[in-house]
Amino acid sequence: ERIFFFFYRMPPKFDSSSVSIIFIRTIGGEVGSVSSLAPKLGPLGLAPKKIGEQLCEATTDWEGLKVVCKLTVQNRQAVVQVVPSSSVLILKALKEPRRDRKKVKNIKHEGQIPFQDIIKIAKIMRKKSSSIDLKGVIREVLGTANSIGCQVTNIN
């Protein structure tokens, strides 16, 4: 018979002074479910309910849209920043009326966006894009607008 000895070690204690960055996708203006936030925020020592309220407060301008938020956590303090994607910016530029997500499904976004708004969105998305110049970013945003189903007006 062989006897094996296993030495269990505790994982290292979390360093609260280190900066942690977490990306969370949430619906703007709504407090997300605490159960979905808890696995990400629990190991950092943060209260999911409090962070959910901070996310709701930070995303009031993006009401009803699914937005990615960047949580920067240091010393158990969280700072929330909204990181919008091009599709969310296009949907916001369409100025569609708010809908009930639970009742209305598979919505078609049939609106018109002026080309000036596309240029504004491209300037916002420039730092996230892998394109070399602004012309390439504009093409990316136009492709996103096409896939959403909206039309772009005033293209010269």
PDB file of C-alpha atoms in Angstrom:
ATOM      1  CA  GLU A   1       0.000   0.000   0.000  1.00  0.00           C
ATOM      2  CA  ARG A   2       1.151   3.437  -0.835  1.00  0.00           C
ATOM      3  CA  ILE A   3       0.248   6.433   1.221  1.00  0.00           C
ATOM      4  CA  PHE A   4       0.046   9.750  -0.510  1.00  0.00           C
ATOM      5  CA  PHE A   5       0.279  13.011   1.335  1.00  0.00           C
ATOM      6  CA  PHE A   6      -1.308  16.035  -0.231  1.00  0.00           C
ATOM      7  CA  PHE A   7      -0.432  19.416   1.066  1.00  0.00           C
ATOM      8  CA  TYR A   8      -3.187  21.873   0.410  1.00  0.00           C
ATOM      9  CA  ARG A   9      -2.300  25.488   0.206  1.00  0.00           C
ATOM     10  CA  MET A  10      -4.704  28.359   0.377  1.00  0.00           C
ATOM     11  CA  PRO A  11      -4.749  30.608  -2.677  1.00  0.00           C
ATOM     12  CA  PRO A  12      -2.929  33.889  -2.196  1.00  0.00           C
ATOM     13  CA  LYS A  13      -4.878  36.671  -0.549  1.00  0.00           C
ATOM     14  CA  PHE A  14      -6.306  39.248  -2.946  1.00  0.00           C
ATOM     15  CA  ASP A  15      -4.291  42.460  -3.124  1.00  0.00           C
ATOM     16  CA  SER A  16      -6.809  45.283  -2.690  1.00  0.00           C
ATOM     17  CA  SER A  17      -4.408  47.981  -3.899  1.00  0.00           C
ATOM     18  CA  SER A  18      -4.048  46.417  -7.371  1.00  0.00           C
ATOM     19  CA  VAL A  19      -6.196  47.776 -10.188  1.00  0.00           C
ATOM     20  CA  SER A  20      -8.709  45.342 -11.687  1.00  0.00           C
ATOM     21  CA  ILE A  21     -10.653  46.052 -14.862  1.00  0.00           C
ATOM     22  CA  ILE A  22     -13.927  44.248 -15.529  1.00  0.00           C
ATOM     23  CA  PHE A  23     -16.159  44.623 -18.591  1.00  0.00           C
ATOM     24  CA  ILE A  24     -19.868  44.085 -17.986  1.00  0.00           C
ATOM     25  CA  ARG A  25     -22.612  44.197 -20.602  1.00  0.00           C
ATOM     26  CA  THR A  26     -25.756  45.730 -19.168  1.00  0.00           C
ATOM     27  CA  ILE A  27     -29.024  47.266 -20.297  1.00  0.00           C
ATOM     28  CA  GLY A  28     -28.975  51.029 -19.966  1.00  0.00           C
ATOM     29  CA  GLY A  29     -31.047  52.588 -17.214  1.00  0.00           C
ATOM     30  CA  GLU A  30     -31.934  49.267 -15.570  1.00  0.00           C
ATOM     31  CA  VAL A  31     -30.542  47.665 -12.453  1.00  0.00           C
ATOM     32  CA  GLY A  32     -29.136  44.313 -13.553  1.00  0.00           C
ATOM     33  CA  SER A  33     -29.715  41.110 -11.637  1.00  0.00           C
ATOM     34  CA  VAL A  34     -27.473  40.787  -8.611  1.00  0.00           C
ATOM     35  CA  SER A  35     -27.026  37.063  -9.285  1.00  0.00           C
ATOM     36  CA  SER A  36     -25.247  37.753 -12.584  1.00  0.00           C
ATOM     37  CA  LEU A  37     -22.927  40.359 -11.043  1.00  0.00           C
ATOM     38  CA  ALA A  38     -21.989  38.402  -7.928  1.00  0.00           C
ATOM     39  CA  PRO A  39     -19.525  35.885  -9.499  1.00  0.00           C
ATOM     40  CA  LYS A  40     -17.506  38.692 -11.063  1.00  0.00           C
ATOM     41  CA  LEU A  41     -17.581  41.139  -8.153  1.00  0.00           C
ATOM     42  CA  GLY A  42     -17.543  38.802  -5.167  1.00  0.00           C
ATOM     43  CA  PRO A  43     -13.819  37.890  -5.307  1.00  0.00           C
ATOM     44  CA  LEU A  44     -12.977  41.611  -5.414  1.00  0.00           C
ATOM     45  CA  GLY A  45     -14.902  42.294  -2.236  1.00  0.00           C
ATOM     46  CA  LEU A  46     -17.548  44.470  -3.863  1.00  0.00           C
ATOM     47  CA  ALA A  47     -21.267  44.504  -3.146  1.00  0.00           C
ATOM     48  CA  PRO A  48     -23.145  43.507  -6.336  1.00  0.00           C
ATOM     49  CA  LYS A  49     -26.236  45.527  -5.399  1.00  0.00           C
ATOM     50  CA  LYS A  50     -24.241  48.721  -4.975  1.00  0.00           C
ATOM     51  CA  ILE A  51     -22.387  48.202  -8.270  1.00  0.00           C
ATOM     52  CA  GLY A  52     -25.702  47.463 -10.022  1.00  0.00           C
ATOM     53  CA  GLU A  53     -27.029  50.826  -8.868  1.00  0.00           C
ATOM     54  CA  GLN A  54     -23.833  52.542 -10.063  1.00  0.00           C
ATOM     55  CA  LEU A  55     -24.214  50.859 -13.471  1.00  0.00           C
ATOM     56  CA  CYS A  56     -27.839  52.001 -13.671  1.00  0.00           C
ATOM     57  CA  GLU A  57     -26.849  55.564 -12.809  1.00  0.00           C
ATOM     58  CA  ALA A  58     -24.005  55.648 -15.368  1.00  0.00           C
ATOM     59  CA  THR A  59     -26.136  54.283 -18.215  1.00  0.00           C
ATOM     60  CA  THR A  60     -29.183  56.562 -17.937  1.00  0.00           C
ATOM     61  CA  ASP A  61     -28.344  58.171 -21.310  1.00  0.00           C
ATOM     62  CA  TRP A  62     -28.390  54.720 -22.957  1.00  0.00           C
ATOM     63  CA  GLU A  63     -31.835  53.701 -21.722  1.00  0.00           C
ATOM     64  CA  GLY A  64     -33.057  50.411 -23.190  1.00  0.00           C
ATOM     65  CA  LEU A  65     -29.824  49.681 -25.124  1.00  0.00           C
ATOM     66  CA  LYS A  66     -27.311  46.946 -24.310  1.00  0.00           C
ATOM     67  CA  VAL A  67     -24.100  48.781 -23.457  1.00  0.00           C
ATOM     68  CA  VAL A  68     -20.685  47.536 -22.325  1.00  0.00           C
ATOM     69  CA  CYS A  69     -19.474  49.172 -19.110  1.00  0.00           C
ATOM     70  CA  LYS A  70     -15.890  49.219 -17.884  1.00  0.00           C
ATOM     71  CA  LEU A  71     -15.451  48.832 -14.129  1.00  0.00           C
ATOM     72  CA  THR A  72     -12.107  49.987 -12.790  1.00  0.00           C
ATOM     73  CA  VAL A  73     -11.689  48.648  -9.256  1.00  0.00           C
ATOM     74  CA  GLN A  74      -9.007  49.800  -6.824  1.00  0.00           C
ATOM     75  CA  ASN A  75      -9.093  49.639  -3.028  1.00  0.00           C
ATOM     76  CA  ARG A  76     -12.623  48.215  -3.206  1.00  0.00           C
ATOM     77  CA  GLN A  77     -13.835  51.357  -4.966  1.00  0.00           C
ATOM     78  CA  ALA A  78     -15.351  51.010  -8.439  1.00  0.00           C
ATOM     79  CA  VAL A  79     -15.418  53.625 -11.186  1.00  0.00           C
ATOM     80  CA  VAL A  80     -17.922  52.998 -13.993  1.00  0.00           C
ATOM     81  CA  GLN A  81     -17.315  54.096 -17.603  1.00  0.00           C
ATOM     82  CA  VAL A  82     -19.605  53.408 -20.546  1.00  0.00           C
ATOM     83  CA  VAL A  83     -17.793  51.939 -23.582  1.00  0.00           C
ATOM     84  CA  PRO A  84     -20.338  52.110 -26.420  1.00  0.00           C
ATOM     85  CA  SER A  85     -20.032  50.021 -29.564  1.00  0.00           C
ATOM     86  CA  SER A  86     -20.792  51.368 -33.029  1.00  0.00           C
ATOM     87  CA  SER A  87     -24.097  49.494 -33.208  1.00  0.00           C
ATOM     88  CA  VAL A  88     -25.278  51.054 -29.948  1.00  0.00           C
ATOM     89  CA  LEU A  89     -24.258  54.511 -31.140  1.00  0.00           C
ATOM     90  CA  ILE A  90     -26.185  53.966 -34.392  1.00  0.00           C
ATOM     91  CA  LEU A  91     -29.271  52.781 -32.504  1.00  0.00           C
ATOM     92  CA  LYS A  92     -29.043  55.864 -30.292  1.00  0.00           C
ATOM     93  CA  ALA A  93     -28.751  58.104 -33.392  1.00  0.00           C
ATOM     94  CA  LEU A  94     -31.929  56.526 -34.816  1.00  0.00           C
ATOM     95  CA  LYS A  95     -33.888  57.991 -31.853  1.00  0.00           C
ATOM     96  CA  GLU A  96     -36.361  55.125 -31.789  1.00  0.00           C
ATOM     97  CA  PRO A  97     -39.027  55.104 -29.092  1.00  0.00           C
ATOM     98  CA  ARG A  98     -38.339  52.950 -26.064  1.00  0.00           C
ATOM     99  CA  ARG A  99     -39.807  49.463 -26.239  1.00  0.00           C
ATOM    100  CA  ASP A 100     -40.562  46.722 -23.754  1.00  0.00           C
ATOM    101  CA  ARG A 101     -37.792  44.166 -24.299  1.00  0.00           C
ATOM    102  CA  LYS A 102     -39.809  41.309 -22.833  1.00  0.00           C
ATOM    103  CA  LYS A 103     -42.827  41.807 -25.125  1.00  0.00           C
ATOM    104  CA  VAL A 104     -41.419  43.160 -28.412  1.00  0.00           C
ATOM    105  CA  LYS A 105     -38.896  40.818 -30.063  1.00  0.00           C
ATOM    106  CA  ASN A 106     -37.020  40.743 -33.396  1.00  0.00           C
ATOM    107  CA  ILE A 107     -37.466  44.446 -34.079  1.00  0.00           C
ATOM    108  CA  LYS A 108     -36.485  45.912 -37.456  1.00  0.00           C
ATOM    109  CA  HIS A 109     -34.570  49.177 -37.220  1.00  0.00           C
ATOM    110  CA  GLU A 110     -35.860  50.964 -40.304  1.00  0.00           C
ATOM    111  CA  GLY A 111     -34.758  54.535 -39.818  1.00  0.00           C
ATOM    112  CA  GLN A 112     -32.613  57.070 -41.566  1.00  0.00           C
ATOM    113  CA  ILE A 113     -29.376  58.557 -40.250  1.00  0.00           C
ATOM    114  CA  PRO A 114     -27.672  61.607 -41.759  1.00  0.00           C
ATOM    115  CA  PHE A 115     -24.106  61.040 -42.949  1.00  0.00           C
ATOM    116  CA  GLN A 116     -22.876  63.687 -40.459  1.00  0.00           C
ATOM    117  CA  ASP A 117     -23.972  61.407 -37.588  1.00  0.00           C
ATOM    118  CA  ILE A 118     -22.018  58.533 -39.178  1.00  0.00           C
ATOM    119  CA  ILE A 119     -18.906  60.737 -39.195  1.00  0.00           C
ATOM    120  CA  LYS A 120     -19.451  61.641 -35.503  1.00  0.00           C
ATOM    121  CA  ILE A 121     -19.819  57.952 -34.612  1.00  0.00           C
ATOM    122  CA  ALA A 122     -16.675  57.118 -36.619  1.00  0.00           C
ATOM    123  CA  LYS A 123     -14.684  59.761 -34.708  1.00  0.00           C
ATOM    124  CA  ILE A 124     -15.836  58.232 -31.419  1.00  0.00           C
ATOM    125  CA  MET A 125     -14.961  54.706 -32.605  1.00  0.00           C
ATOM    126  CA  ARG A 126     -11.579  55.708 -34.078  1.00  0.00           C
ATOM    127  CA  LYS A 127      -9.536  54.598 -31.065  1.00  0.00           C
ATOM    128  CA  LYS A 128     -11.255  51.180 -30.913  1.00  0.00           C
ATOM    129  CA  SER A 129     -10.953  50.490 -34.624  1.00  0.00           C
ATOM    130  CA  SER A 130      -8.057  48.692 -36.271  1.00  0.00           C
ATOM    131  CA  SER A 131      -8.384  50.854 -39.371  1.00  0.00           C
ATOM    132  CA  ILE A 132      -5.512  53.099 -40.437  1.00  0.00           C
ATOM    133  CA  ASP A 133      -7.471  56.258 -41.229  1.00  0.00           C
ATOM    134  CA  LEU A 134     -10.892  57.812 -40.648  1.00  0.00           C
ATOM    135  CA  LYS A 135     -12.131  56.701 -44.078  1.00  0.00           C
ATOM    136  CA  GLY A 136     -11.784  53.056 -43.031  1.00  0.00           C
ATOM    137  CA  VAL A 137     -13.602  53.677 -39.747  1.00  0.00           C
ATOM    138  CA  ILE A 138     -16.447  55.376 -41.638  1.00  0.00           C
ATOM    139  CA  ARG A 139     -16.706  52.297 -43.849  1.00  0.00           C
ATOM    140  CA  GLU A 140     -16.874  50.054 -40.774  1.00  0.00           C
ATOM    141  CA  VAL A 141     -19.670  52.180 -39.293  1.00  0.00           C
ATOM    142  CA  LEU A 142     -21.531  52.196 -42.631  1.00  0.00           C
ATOM    143  CA  GLY A 143     -21.315  48.392 -42.693  1.00  0.00           C
ATOM    144  CA  THR A 144     -22.707  48.233 -39.165  1.00  0.00           C
ATOM    145  CA  ALA A 145     -25.555  50.584 -40.147  1.00  0.00           C
ATOM    146  CA  ASN A 146     -26.300  48.353 -43.131  1.00  0.00           C
ATOM    147  CA  SER A 147     -26.416  45.231 -40.982  1.00  0.00           C
ATOM    148  CA  ILE A 148     -28.750  46.923 -38.486  1.00  0.00           C
ATOM    149  CA  GLY A 149     -31.071  47.792 -41.361  1.00  0.00           C
ATOM    150  CA  CYS A 150     -31.087  51.583 -41.325  1.00  0.00           C
ATOM    151  CA  GLN A 151     -30.403  53.870 -44.263  1.00  0.00           C
ATOM    152  CA  VAL A 152     -27.843  56.650 -44.463  1.00  0.00           C
ATOM    153  CA  THR A 153     -28.911  59.906 -46.091  1.00  0.00           C
ATOM    154  CA  ASN A 154     -27.018  62.914 -47.526  1.00  0.00           C
ATOM    155  CA  ILE A 155     -24.015  60.955 -48.841  1.00  0.00           C
ATOM    156  CA  ASN A 156     -22.170  63.203 -51.294  1.00  0.00           C
TER     157      ASN A 156
END
